[in-house]
Short mmCIF file of C-alpha atoms in Angstrom, two decimals:
data_model
loop_
_atom_site.label_atom_id
_atom_site.label_comp_id
_atom_site.label_asym_id
_atom_site.label_seq_id
_atom_site.Cartn_x
_atom_site.Cartn_y
_atom_site.Cartn_z
CA MET A 225 42.48 1.75 -33.25
CA THR A 226 41.38 5.13 -31.32
CA ALA A 227 43.44 7.71 -29.62
CA THR A 228 43.60 10.24 -26.70
CA ALA A 229 45.50 13.31 -27.44
CA PRO A 230 46.17 15.74 -24.69
CA ALA A 231 45.73 19.41 -25.08
CA THR A 232 49.79 20.12 -24.58
CA THR A 233 51.77 17.15 -23.25
CA PRO A 234 49.71 14.45 -21.34
CA ALA A 235 51.45 15.07 -17.81
CA ARG A 236 50.00 18.58 -18.19
CA GLN A 237 46.25 17.53 -18.87
CA PRO A 238 43.92 20.64 -17.56
CA TRP A 239 42.63 19.17 -14.41
CA ARG A 240 40.75 22.71 -14.12
CA THR A 241 39.10 21.93 -17.35
CA LEU A 242 37.78 18.68 -16.23
CA THR A 243 36.31 20.17 -12.69
CA GLY A 244 34.51 22.77 -14.98
CA CYS A 245 33.02 20.01 -17.11
CA ALA A 246 31.83 17.91 -14.19
CA ARG A 247 30.29 21.02 -12.76
CA LEU A 248 28.41 21.51 -16.02
CA LEU A 249 27.38 17.84 -15.93
CA TRP A 250 25.62 18.66 -12.75
CA ALA A 251 23.59 21.55 -13.85
CA PRO A 252 20.53 22.57 -12.04
CA ALA A 253 17.81 19.98 -12.36
CA HIS A 254 15.45 22.07 -13.59
CA LEU A 255 16.96 22.85 -16.83
CA PRO A 256 16.23 20.56 -19.75
CA PRO A 257 18.63 17.92 -20.58
CA VAL A 258 19.09 19.33 -23.97
CA ALA A 259 19.48 22.74 -22.80
CA VAL A 260 22.40 21.22 -20.10
CA ASP A 261 24.11 19.54 -23.17
CA ALA A 262 23.95 22.29 -25.51
CA THR A 263 25.50 24.49 -22.56
CA LEU A 264 28.11 21.91 -22.14
CA VAL A 265 29.14 21.77 -25.61
CA ALA A 266 29.17 25.49 -26.22
CA ALA A 267 31.53 25.89 -23.05
CA LEU A 268 33.77 23.20 -24.26
CA PHE A 269 34.13 24.43 -27.41
CA ILE A 270 34.92 28.10 -26.40
CA LEU A 271 37.09 27.03 -23.83
CA THR A 272 39.22 24.69 -25.96
CA ALA A 273 39.18 26.88 -29.47
CA PHE A 274 40.25 29.73 -26.78
CA THR A 275 43.50 27.46 -25.75
CA VAL A 276 44.39 26.84 -29.19
CA ARG A 277 43.53 29.93 -30.86
CA ILE A 278 46.88 30.36 -32.53
CA ASP A 279 46.75 27.26 -33.84
CA LEU A 280 43.10 27.97 -35.49
CA HIS A 281 44.50 31.01 -36.98
CA ASP A 282 47.38 29.16 -38.80
CA ARG A 283 45.43 26.17 -39.19
CA PRO A 284 41.73 26.70 -39.66
CA TRP A 285 40.75 23.13 -40.87
CA LEU A 286 41.30 21.81 -36.77
CA LEU A 287 37.98 23.32 -36.07
CA VAL A 288 36.42 19.86 -38.10
CA PHE A 289 38.42 18.07 -35.27
CA GLN A 290 36.95 20.49 -32.77
CA ALA A 291 33.30 20.09 -34.03
CA ALA A 292 33.91 16.16 -34.68
CA LEU A 293 35.00 15.66 -30.74
CA LEU A 294 32.55 18.04 -29.32
CA LEU A 295 29.14 18.00 -31.56
CA PRO A 296 28.20 14.27 -30.44
CA LEU A 297 28.24 15.31 -26.98
CA LEU A 298 24.87 17.12 -27.98
CA PHE A 299 23.35 13.26 -28.40
CA ARG A 300 25.05 11.51 -25.30
CA ARG A 301 22.05 10.95 -23.11
CA ARG A 302 20.40 9.36 -26.05
CA ALA A 303 23.06 6.96 -27.22
CA PRO A 304 26.10 7.05 -24.99
CA LEU A 305 28.09 4.07 -26.45
CA ALA A 306 27.46 5.48 -30.01
CA VAL A 307 28.50 9.01 -29.15
CA PHE A 308 31.58 7.74 -27.32
CA ALA A 309 32.53 5.86 -30.33
CA ALA A 310 32.09 8.77 -32.84
CA VAL A 311 34.41 10.81 -30.10
CA ALA A 312 37.03 7.91 -30.24
CA ALA A 313 36.93 7.63 -33.87
CA ALA A 314 37.76 11.42 -34.15
CA ALA A 315 40.25 11.11 -31.51
CA PHE A 316 42.06 8.21 -33.51
CA ALA A 317 41.74 10.56 -36.84
CA GLN A 318 43.37 13.20 -34.79
CA TRP A 319 46.29 10.92 -33.63
CA LEU A 320 46.90 9.71 -37.54
CA VAL A 321 47.39 13.26 -38.37
CA ASP A 322 49.58 14.11 -35.02
CA VAL A 323 47.62 16.96 -33.95
CA GLN A 324 46.64 17.25 -30.17
CA LEU A 325 43.87 19.51 -28.90
CA PRO A 326 42.28 20.10 -25.66
CA ALA A 327 38.81 19.05 -27.06
CA ASP A 328 40.10 15.75 -26.42
CA ILE A 329 38.49 16.16 -22.91
CA ALA A 330 35.13 15.23 -24.71
CA LEU A 331 36.40 11.56 -24.42
CA LEU A 332 36.00 12.02 -20.54
CA VAL A 333 32.67 13.51 -20.85
CA ALA A 334 31.99 10.57 -23.18
CA LEU A 335 33.15 7.94 -20.99
CA TYR A 336 31.56 9.41 -18.02
CA THR A 337 28.14 9.35 -20.06
CA VAL A 338 28.79 5.51 -20.71
CA ALA A 339 29.31 4.76 -17.05
CA ALA A 340 26.65 6.60 -15.86
CA ARG A 341 23.71 5.51 -18.39
CA THR A 342 24.75 1.89 -19.39
CA GLY A 343 25.78 -1.34 -18.19
CA HIS A 344 29.11 -2.62 -16.81
CA LEU A 345 30.03 -4.90 -20.29
CA GLN A 346 29.65 -1.58 -22.22
CA LEU A 347 31.30 0.10 -19.62
CA LEU A 348 34.08 -2.04 -19.92
CA LEU A 349 34.35 -1.94 -23.77
CA ALA A 350 34.49 1.51 -23.38
CA GLY A 351 37.21 1.57 -20.81
CA ALA A 352 39.58 -0.58 -22.89
CA VAL A 353 39.08 1.54 -25.77
CA SER A 354 40.12 4.45 -23.80
CA GLU A 355 42.82 2.96 -22.20
CA ALA A 356 44.27 1.97 -25.51
CA GLY A 357 44.15 5.64 -26.97
CA ILE A 358 45.88 6.67 -23.42
CA LEU A 359 48.79 4.04 -24.43
CA MET A 360 48.67 5.53 -28.23
CA ALA A 361 48.61 8.85 -27.24
CA SER A 362 51.39 8.46 -24.39
CA VAL A 363 53.95 6.87 -26.86
CA ARG A 364 53.49 9.62 -29.46
CA TRP A 365 52.98 12.62 -27.38
CA SER A 366 54.74 12.40 -24.29
CA SER A 367 58.70 13.49 -23.54
CA GLU A 368 61.52 11.15 -23.29
CA GLY A 369 61.46 9.35 -20.00
CA ARG A 370 57.84 10.40 -19.09
CA PHE A 371 55.70 7.99 -20.69
CA LEU A 372 55.09 5.94 -17.44
CA GLY A 373 53.76 9.34 -15.62
CA ALA A 374 51.68 10.44 -18.94
CA ALA A 375 49.85 6.95 -18.94
CA VAL A 376 49.45 6.71 -15.33
CA SER A 377 47.94 10.13 -14.91
CA LEU A 378 45.51 9.79 -17.91
CA THR A 379 44.26 6.47 -17.00
CA ALA A 380 43.79 8.18 -13.48
CA MET A 381 41.43 10.73 -15.52
CA ALA A 382 39.78 8.15 -17.52
CA THR A 383 39.03 6.07 -14.07
CA ALA A 384 37.71 9.01 -12.43
CA ALA A 385 35.31 9.78 -14.88
CA ALA A 386 34.25 6.24 -15.01
CA VAL A 387 33.81 6.15 -11.06
CA ILE A 388 31.88 9.08 -11.08
CA GLY A 389 29.60 8.19 -13.97
CA THR A 390 29.11 4.84 -12.07
CA ASN A 391 28.26 6.42 -8.74
CA MET A 392 25.62 8.76 -10.59
CA ARG A 393 23.91 5.83 -12.14
CA THR A 394 24.06 4.02 -8.82
CA ARG A 395 22.64 7.14 -7.10
CA ARG A 396 19.84 7.60 -9.98
CA ALA A 397 18.48 3.67 -9.59
CA TYR A 398 18.52 4.09 -5.70
CA ILE A 399 16.50 7.47 -6.09
CA ALA A 400 14.26 5.42 -8.50
CA SER A 401 13.92 2.99 -6.40
CA VAL A 402 13.06 4.73 -3.32
CA GLU A 403 10.46 6.56 -5.66
CA ASP A 404 9.04 3.29 -6.66
CA ARG A 405 8.93 2.12 -2.92
CA ALA A 406 6.92 5.08 -2.10
CA VAL A 407 4.60 4.73 -4.92
CA ARG A 408 3.86 1.13 -3.73
CA LEU A 409 3.51 2.31 -0.24
CA GLU A 410 0.95 4.95 -0.90
CA ARG A 411 -0.68 2.28 -3.36
CA GLU A 412 -0.94 0.10 -0.49
CA ARG A 413 -1.90 2.26 1.93
CA ASP A 414 -5.05 3.28 -0.33
CA GLN A 415 -5.94 -0.14 -0.54
CA ARG A 416 -5.77 -0.65 3.03
CA ALA A 417 -7.92 2.07 3.65
CA GLN A 418 -10.37 0.74 1.02
CA LEU A 419 -10.31 -2.42 2.72
CA ALA A 420 -10.99 -1.07 5.97
CA VAL A 421 -13.91 1.09 4.67
CA ALA A 422 -15.29 -1.96 3.01
CA GLU A 423 -14.73 -3.93 6.40
CA GLU A 424 -16.38 -1.01 8.43
CA ARG A 425 -19.38 -1.02 5.95
CA ALA A 426 -19.86 -4.79 6.40
CA ARG A 427 -19.76 -4.27 10.00
CA ILE A 428 -21.98 -1.79 9.95
CA ALA A 429 -24.63 -3.47 7.79
CA ARG A 430 -24.14 -6.60 10.02
CA ASP A 431 -24.70 -4.93 12.99
CA MET A 432 -27.91 -2.83 11.50
CA HIS A 433 -29.21 -6.11 10.49
CA ASP A 434 -29.22 -7.59 13.85
CA ILE A 435 -30.58 -4.49 15.36
CA VAL A 436 -33.24 -3.90 13.00
CA SER A 437 -34.34 -7.31 12.33
CA HIS A 438 -34.35 -8.24 16.12
CA ASN A 439 -36.44 -5.48 17.12
CA LEU A 440 -39.00 -5.72 14.23
CA SER A 441 -39.46 -9.04 14.54
CA VAL A 442 -40.33 -8.48 18.05
CA MET A 443 -42.38 -5.33 17.65
CA ILE A 444 -44.46 -7.39 14.80
CA ALA A 445 -45.20 -10.20 17.12
CA LEU A 446 -46.25 -8.23 19.95
CA ALA A 447 -48.33 -5.98 17.44
CA ASP A 448 -50.00 -9.22 15.89
CA ALA A 449 -50.59 -10.47 20.13
CA ALA A 450 -52.34 -6.82 20.75
CA VAL A 451 -54.62 -7.55 17.83
CA PHE A 452 -55.93 -10.52 18.84
CA ALA A 453 -56.41 -9.67 22.41
CA GLN A 454 -57.68 -5.92 22.04
CA TYR A 455 -61.10 -7.55 22.53
CA ARG A 456 -60.71 -10.31 24.88
CA THR A 457 -58.00 -9.12 27.37
CA PRO A 458 -57.56 -5.40 27.12
CA ASP A 459 -55.03 -4.97 29.70
CA LYS A 460 -52.60 -7.60 27.87
CA THR A 461 -53.02 -5.10 24.87
CA ALA A 462 -51.44 -2.17 26.78
CA THR A 463 -48.80 -4.25 27.94
CA ALA A 464 -47.88 -5.67 24.65
CA MET A 465 -47.96 -2.12 22.87
CA ARG A 466 -46.10 -0.83 25.83
CA GLN A 467 -43.32 -3.73 24.92
CA VAL A 468 -43.86 -2.49 21.19
CA SER A 469 -42.71 0.93 22.36
CA ASP A 470 -39.87 -0.23 24.36
CA SER A 471 -38.57 -2.18 21.70
CA GLY A 472 -38.61 0.91 19.32
CA ARG A 473 -36.74 2.85 21.89
CA GLN A 474 -34.07 0.35 21.98
CA ALA A 475 -33.82 -0.16 18.28
CA LEU A 476 -33.11 3.65 17.92
CA THR A 477 -30.56 3.91 20.91
CA ASP A 478 -28.82 0.91 19.39
CA MET A 479 -28.79 2.43 15.77
CA ARG A 480 -27.94 6.09 17.13
CA ARG A 481 -24.64 4.48 19.25
CA PHE A 482 -23.69 2.46 16.42
CA LEU A 483 -23.31 5.13 14.22
CA GLY A 484 -21.58 7.52 16.45
CA ILE A 485 -24.08 10.53 16.30
CA LEU A 486 -25.71 9.53 19.74
CA ARG A 487 -25.07 12.90 21.82
CA ALA A 488 -23.79 12.97 25.30
CA ASP A 489 -26.80 14.65 26.49
CA GLU A 490 -29.47 12.09 25.48
CA PRO A 491 -30.55 10.03 28.52
CA ASP A 492 -30.97 7.04 26.31
CA ALA A 493 -27.34 6.66 26.54
CA LEU A 494 -27.00 6.12 29.96
CA ARG A 495 -29.94 3.75 30.40
CA HIS A 496 -29.06 1.49 27.48
CA PRO A 497 -25.33 0.62 28.00
CA ILE A 498 -23.55 -1.83 25.01
CA PRO A 499 -25.12 -5.12 25.00
CA ASP A 500 -23.18 -7.76 27.02
CA ILE A 501 -23.22 -11.46 28.30
CA ALA A 502 -25.13 -10.02 31.25
CA GLN A 503 -28.00 -8.56 29.27
CA LEU A 504 -28.97 -11.76 27.56
CA HIS A 505 -31.57 -12.28 30.55
CA SER A 506 -32.97 -8.69 29.33
CA LEU A 507 -32.90 -10.26 25.50
CA LEU A 508 -34.98 -13.46 26.47
CA ASP A 509 -37.38 -11.47 28.39
CA GLN A 510 -38.14 -9.38 25.34
CA VAL A 511 -38.73 -12.67 23.13
CA ARG A 512 -40.61 -14.53 25.31
CA ALA A 513 -42.89 -11.48 25.75
CA ALA A 514 -43.44 -11.70 21.72
CA GLY A 515 -44.06 -15.18 22.43
CA LEU A 516 -41.42 -17.34 22.35
CA PRO A 517 -40.86 -19.26 25.45
CA ALA A 518 -36.82 -19.60 25.76
CA ARG A 519 -34.60 -20.31 28.78
CA LEU A 520 -31.11 -19.71 29.46
CA ARG A 521 -28.44 -22.00 30.78
CA MET A 522 -25.06 -20.19 31.33
CA THR A 523 -21.92 -21.96 32.94
CA GLY A 524 -18.37 -20.35 33.70
CA ASP A 525 -17.30 -16.67 34.63
CA PRO A 526 -17.96 -13.98 31.81
CA SER A 527 -16.36 -11.14 33.87
CA HIS A 528 -13.03 -11.98 32.21
CA VAL A 529 -14.66 -12.06 28.53
CA PRO A 530 -13.49 -8.85 26.63
CA THR A 531 -16.22 -6.41 25.89
CA ALA A 532 -15.98 -6.59 22.03
CA ALA A 533 -16.35 -10.21 22.29
CA GLN A 534 -19.40 -10.09 25.07
CA LEU A 535 -21.11 -7.79 22.20
CA THR A 536 -20.47 -10.65 19.75
CA VAL A 537 -22.09 -13.35 22.02
CA TYR A 538 -25.04 -11.10 22.40
CA ARG A 539 -25.34 -10.38 18.64
CA LEU A 540 -25.22 -14.18 18.10
CA VAL A 541 -27.87 -15.46 20.29
CA GLN A 542 -30.01 -12.31 19.26
CA GLU A 543 -30.02 -13.31 15.64
CA ALA A 544 -30.45 -16.93 16.52
CA LEU A 545 -33.72 -16.32 18.55
CA THR A 546 -34.73 -13.54 16.06
CA ASN A 547 -34.66 -16.17 13.08
CA THR A 548 -36.37 -18.88 15.76
CA LEU A 549 -38.81 -16.25 16.20
CA LYS A 550 -39.70 -15.32 12.55
CA HIS A 551 -39.57 -18.86 11.20
CA THR A 552 -41.07 -21.33 13.48
CA PRO A 553 -44.88 -21.65 14.35
CA LEU A 554 -46.30 -20.92 17.64
CA GLY A 555 -45.54 -23.08 20.61
CA THR A 556 -42.07 -23.44 19.44
CA ARG A 557 -39.39 -23.29 22.47
CA ALA A 558 -35.62 -22.34 22.38
CA GLU A 559 -33.14 -22.77 24.63
CA VAL A 560 -29.76 -20.76 25.01
CA ARG A 561 -26.62 -22.17 26.39
CA VAL A 562 -23.35 -20.29 26.90
CA ARG A 563 -20.04 -21.63 28.26
CA CYS A 564 -17.50 -19.39 29.20
CA SER A 565 -13.77 -20.37 29.94
CA PRO A 566 -10.50 -18.24 30.10
CA GLU A 567 -9.85 -19.46 26.45
CA SER A 568 -13.23 -20.09 24.54
CA ILE A 569 -16.64 -19.30 24.54
CA SER A 570 -19.22 -21.61 23.56
CA ILE A 571 -22.59 -20.70 22.21
CA ASP A 572 -25.71 -23.12 21.44
CA VAL A 573 -28.76 -21.85 20.70
CA THR A 574 -31.71 -24.50 19.51
CA ASP A 575 -35.32 -24.91 19.52
CA ASP A 576 -37.94 -27.33 18.79
CA GLY A 577 -40.02 -25.96 16.01
CA HIS A 578 -40.83 -27.45 12.84
CA GLY A 579 -41.38 -24.34 10.52
CA ARG A 580 -37.96 -24.44 9.12
CA THR A 581 -36.21 -27.11 6.87
CA SER A 582 -32.71 -27.03 5.03
CA GLN A 583 -34.63 -25.67 1.73
CA ASP A 584 -35.60 -22.21 3.71
CA PRO A 585 -34.12 -19.58 1.67
CA ASP A 586 -33.53 -16.98 4.93
CA PRO A 587 -30.97 -19.10 6.96
CA GLN A 588 -28.49 -19.90 3.60
CA HIS A 589 -28.96 -16.97 1.56
CA GLY A 590 -30.13 -13.97 3.47
CA HIS A 591 -27.77 -11.65 5.99
CA GLY A 592 -28.63 -13.15 9.27
CA ILE A 593 -26.45 -16.40 9.05
CA PRO A 594 -23.27 -15.20 6.85
CA GLY A 595 -23.18 -12.25 9.40
CA MET A 596 -23.26 -14.67 12.39
CA ARG A 597 -20.16 -16.67 10.53
CA GLU A 598 -18.64 -13.23 10.15
CA ARG A 599 -18.48 -12.25 13.48
CA THR A 600 -17.31 -15.88 14.60
CA ALA A 601 -14.73 -16.07 12.23
CA ALA A 602 -13.35 -12.52 13.63
CA TYR A 603 -12.44 -14.61 16.82
CA GLY A 604 -11.00 -17.51 14.96
CA GLY A 605 -13.77 -19.77 15.56
CA THR A 606 -16.42 -21.54 13.89
CA LEU A 607 -20.19 -21.75 13.54
CA ARG A 608 -22.77 -24.57 12.35
CA ALA A 609 -26.46 -23.78 11.80
CA GLY A 610 -28.84 -26.24 10.35
CA PRO A 611 -32.15 -28.36 11.66
CA LEU A 612 -31.79 -31.26 14.03
CA PRO A 613 -32.41 -34.98 13.39
CA GLY A 614 -35.40 -35.19 15.49
CA GLY A 615 -36.79 -31.64 14.30
CA GLY A 616 -35.90 -28.30 15.15
CA TRP A 617 -32.87 -25.69 14.25
CA GLN A 618 -29.58 -25.65 16.32
CA VAL A 619 -26.98 -22.48 15.74
CA SER A 620 -23.39 -23.54 17.36
CA ALA A 621 -20.65 -21.09 17.84
CA HIS A 622 -17.43 -21.27 19.23
CA LEU A 623 -15.04 -18.35 19.89
CA ASP A 624 -11.41 -18.46 20.45
CA LEU A 625 -10.49 -15.67 22.69
CA SER A 626 -6.80 -16.16 22.45
CA THR A 627 -6.85 -15.32 18.72
CA ALA A 628 -9.51 -12.28 18.58
CA GLU A 629 -8.81 -9.51 16.71
CA THR A 630 -8.84 -6.45 19.06
CA GLY A 631 -11.43 -3.98 18.55
CA VAL A 632 -13.78 -6.56 16.24
CA VAL A 633 -17.74 -6.36 17.35
#
């Protein structure tokens, strides 16, 4: 059994010393923990030794109890329960020889540390040992008729130490959780930023592919036509080269606008607004000039369709016609059907060419079809691309405007 011995009488335990102890326990955070504990032990040793200086002069062996009670506190952060056991054992030995020392306050410090740094089970065990020591000390050292008051006062002090320690442990756990949450939020923010960068790069690659692939395909077709026509019909050669020039300017304008480096004073920005459904007619004029007969059938009112969705429709039709232009023989015809409703848009691009089969590498392994699927998926839609039973090729897309992601183009 262990004991808690007060300095003079249990009812006159020095509250001021306990307050000073608490201030030392809450020393500035910038001091190393070892320095804080060493300062605490030194201060307690000096204060308690000064209180019993006469007894130490007459009985110097009391310094052994002083050291046994206070020195274990140097290791209270590393092994809180072991330090409490060592201090309780020293207090019990002190109780056996019937000696009262103010250094018994070390038990309160040790109990506080157990509460602040261990679990509830360890705290209950330390509290039970402390309460047993309080009862033993009150029986032996309290004056006649003062047992109850002494026991209550000492129990209140032990309870206060345990409550303060528990609050410190809770506060420390809360701060740790807040810091962990801040770290996780920062990590998630970085991940979101990386995903946004990756998504933006994919979007840029997708649009650049559409712009460059379409315009270069048109320019190549026009240039080939000009080579064949330069001797027979020179006037058609000049017309084809002018269309090559226009296609090149259109490609440059689209790239500048998309990459965000187009200056406000450049006239191309005014002559070439962001492509929309209304410009599908101009798009078909381009592919017709490149040698691909194509017609457009449009139903419904496109005025309610958001700008980003209109650009998506334009890019889907542009990519589909570009693939037709590149992979089908001369004489192929294409048809574009666009159906608009308040909730959705359907696009069908078909051709009657026999130049492509399902084994062609470009439709399945190039960037065109995957890019079209990504654009369609941004609007919760689906895209189908494949050969027709009677020959030719079809690209069908359905955009759901009610689930469109804002700003996706």
